[in-house]
GROMACS .gro file of C-alpha atoms in nm:
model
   80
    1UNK     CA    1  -0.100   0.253  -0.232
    2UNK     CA    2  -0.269   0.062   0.104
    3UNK     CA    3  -0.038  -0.244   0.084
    4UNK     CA    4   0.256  -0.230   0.313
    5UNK     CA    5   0.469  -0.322  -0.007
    6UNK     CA    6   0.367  -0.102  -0.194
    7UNK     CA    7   0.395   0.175   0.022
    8UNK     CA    8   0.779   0.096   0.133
    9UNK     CA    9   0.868   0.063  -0.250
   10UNK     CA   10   0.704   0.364  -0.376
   11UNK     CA   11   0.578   0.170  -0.675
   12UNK     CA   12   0.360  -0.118  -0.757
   13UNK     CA   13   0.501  -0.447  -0.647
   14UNK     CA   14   0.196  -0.657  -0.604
   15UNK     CA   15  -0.152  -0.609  -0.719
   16UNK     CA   16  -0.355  -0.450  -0.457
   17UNK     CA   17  -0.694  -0.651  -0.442
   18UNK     CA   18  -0.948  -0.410  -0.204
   19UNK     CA   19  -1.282  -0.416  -0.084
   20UNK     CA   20  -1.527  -0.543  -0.338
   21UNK     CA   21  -1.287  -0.729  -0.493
   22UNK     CA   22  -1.171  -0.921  -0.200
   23UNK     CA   23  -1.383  -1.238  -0.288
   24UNK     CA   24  -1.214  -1.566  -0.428
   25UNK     CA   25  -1.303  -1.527  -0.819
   26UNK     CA   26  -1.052  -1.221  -0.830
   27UNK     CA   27  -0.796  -1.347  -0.523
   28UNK     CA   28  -0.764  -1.681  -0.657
   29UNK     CA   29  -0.661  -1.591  -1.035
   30UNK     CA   30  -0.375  -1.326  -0.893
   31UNK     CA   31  -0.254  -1.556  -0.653
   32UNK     CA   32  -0.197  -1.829  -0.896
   33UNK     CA   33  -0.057  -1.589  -1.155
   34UNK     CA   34   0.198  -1.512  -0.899
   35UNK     CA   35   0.303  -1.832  -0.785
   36UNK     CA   36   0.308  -2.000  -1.138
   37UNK     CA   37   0.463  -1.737  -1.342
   38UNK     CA   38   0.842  -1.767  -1.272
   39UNK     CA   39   0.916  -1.425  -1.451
   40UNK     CA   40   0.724  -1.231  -1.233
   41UNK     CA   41   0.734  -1.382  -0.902
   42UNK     CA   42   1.095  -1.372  -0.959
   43UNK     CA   43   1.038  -0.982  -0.999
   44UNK     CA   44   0.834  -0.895  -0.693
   45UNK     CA   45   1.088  -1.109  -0.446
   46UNK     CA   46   1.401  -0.917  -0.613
   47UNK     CA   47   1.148  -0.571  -0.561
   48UNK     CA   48   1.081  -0.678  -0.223
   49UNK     CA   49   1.417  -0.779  -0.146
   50UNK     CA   50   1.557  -0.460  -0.284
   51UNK     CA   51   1.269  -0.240  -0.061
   52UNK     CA   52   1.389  -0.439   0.225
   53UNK     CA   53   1.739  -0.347   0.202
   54UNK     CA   54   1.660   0.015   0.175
   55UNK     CA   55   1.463   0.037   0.423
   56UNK     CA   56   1.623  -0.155   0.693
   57UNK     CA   57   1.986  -0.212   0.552
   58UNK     CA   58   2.113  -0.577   0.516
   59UNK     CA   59   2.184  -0.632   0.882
   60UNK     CA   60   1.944  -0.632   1.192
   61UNK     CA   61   1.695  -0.545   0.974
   62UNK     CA   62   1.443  -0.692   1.300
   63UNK     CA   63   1.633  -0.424   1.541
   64UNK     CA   64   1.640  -0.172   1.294
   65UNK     CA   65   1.222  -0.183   1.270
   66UNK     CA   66   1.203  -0.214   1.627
   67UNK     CA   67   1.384   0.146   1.661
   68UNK     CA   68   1.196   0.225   1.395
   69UNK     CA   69   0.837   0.187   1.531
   70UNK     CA   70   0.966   0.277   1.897
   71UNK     CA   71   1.067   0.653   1.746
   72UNK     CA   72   0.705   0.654   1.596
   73UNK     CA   73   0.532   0.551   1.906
   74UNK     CA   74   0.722   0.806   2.121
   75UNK     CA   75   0.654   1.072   1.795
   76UNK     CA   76   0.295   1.068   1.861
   77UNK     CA   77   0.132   1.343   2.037
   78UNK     CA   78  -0.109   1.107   2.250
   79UNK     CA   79  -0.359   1.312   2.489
   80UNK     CA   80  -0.491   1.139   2.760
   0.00000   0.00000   0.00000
């Protein structure tokens, strides 16, 4: 997976549109899929909601990513 939530899930939550296909005959058609079919949009925002409380817990989820990418940035071995 490339898209961020994708990755965090671990699974398929959104079609992942990519290079070539990044042009409005194959956005378009997905995007109105998602936004008109109640059944699935309803899935991907309870998938997303779920991923979200994994990953960051149902409180200060904002402070919790903070911390989160802080630890990363201080994890990398940066040579100057």
């Amino acid at each position: 997976f490339i898209g961020l939530a994708n990755i965090l899930a671990g699974e398929e939550v959104c079609r992942e549109i990519t290079q070539n296909e990044c042009k409005p005959k194959y956005i378009f058609p997905e995007a109105l899929r998602i936004l008109t079919d109640s059944k699935l949009n309803t899935k991907i925002r309870n998938k997303l909601r779920e991923t979200k409380d994994r990953e960051l817990g149902t409180t200060n989820g904002a402070k919790k990513a903070a911390k989160e990418i802080q630890n990363f940035l201080k994890n990398l071995n940066v040579s100057g």
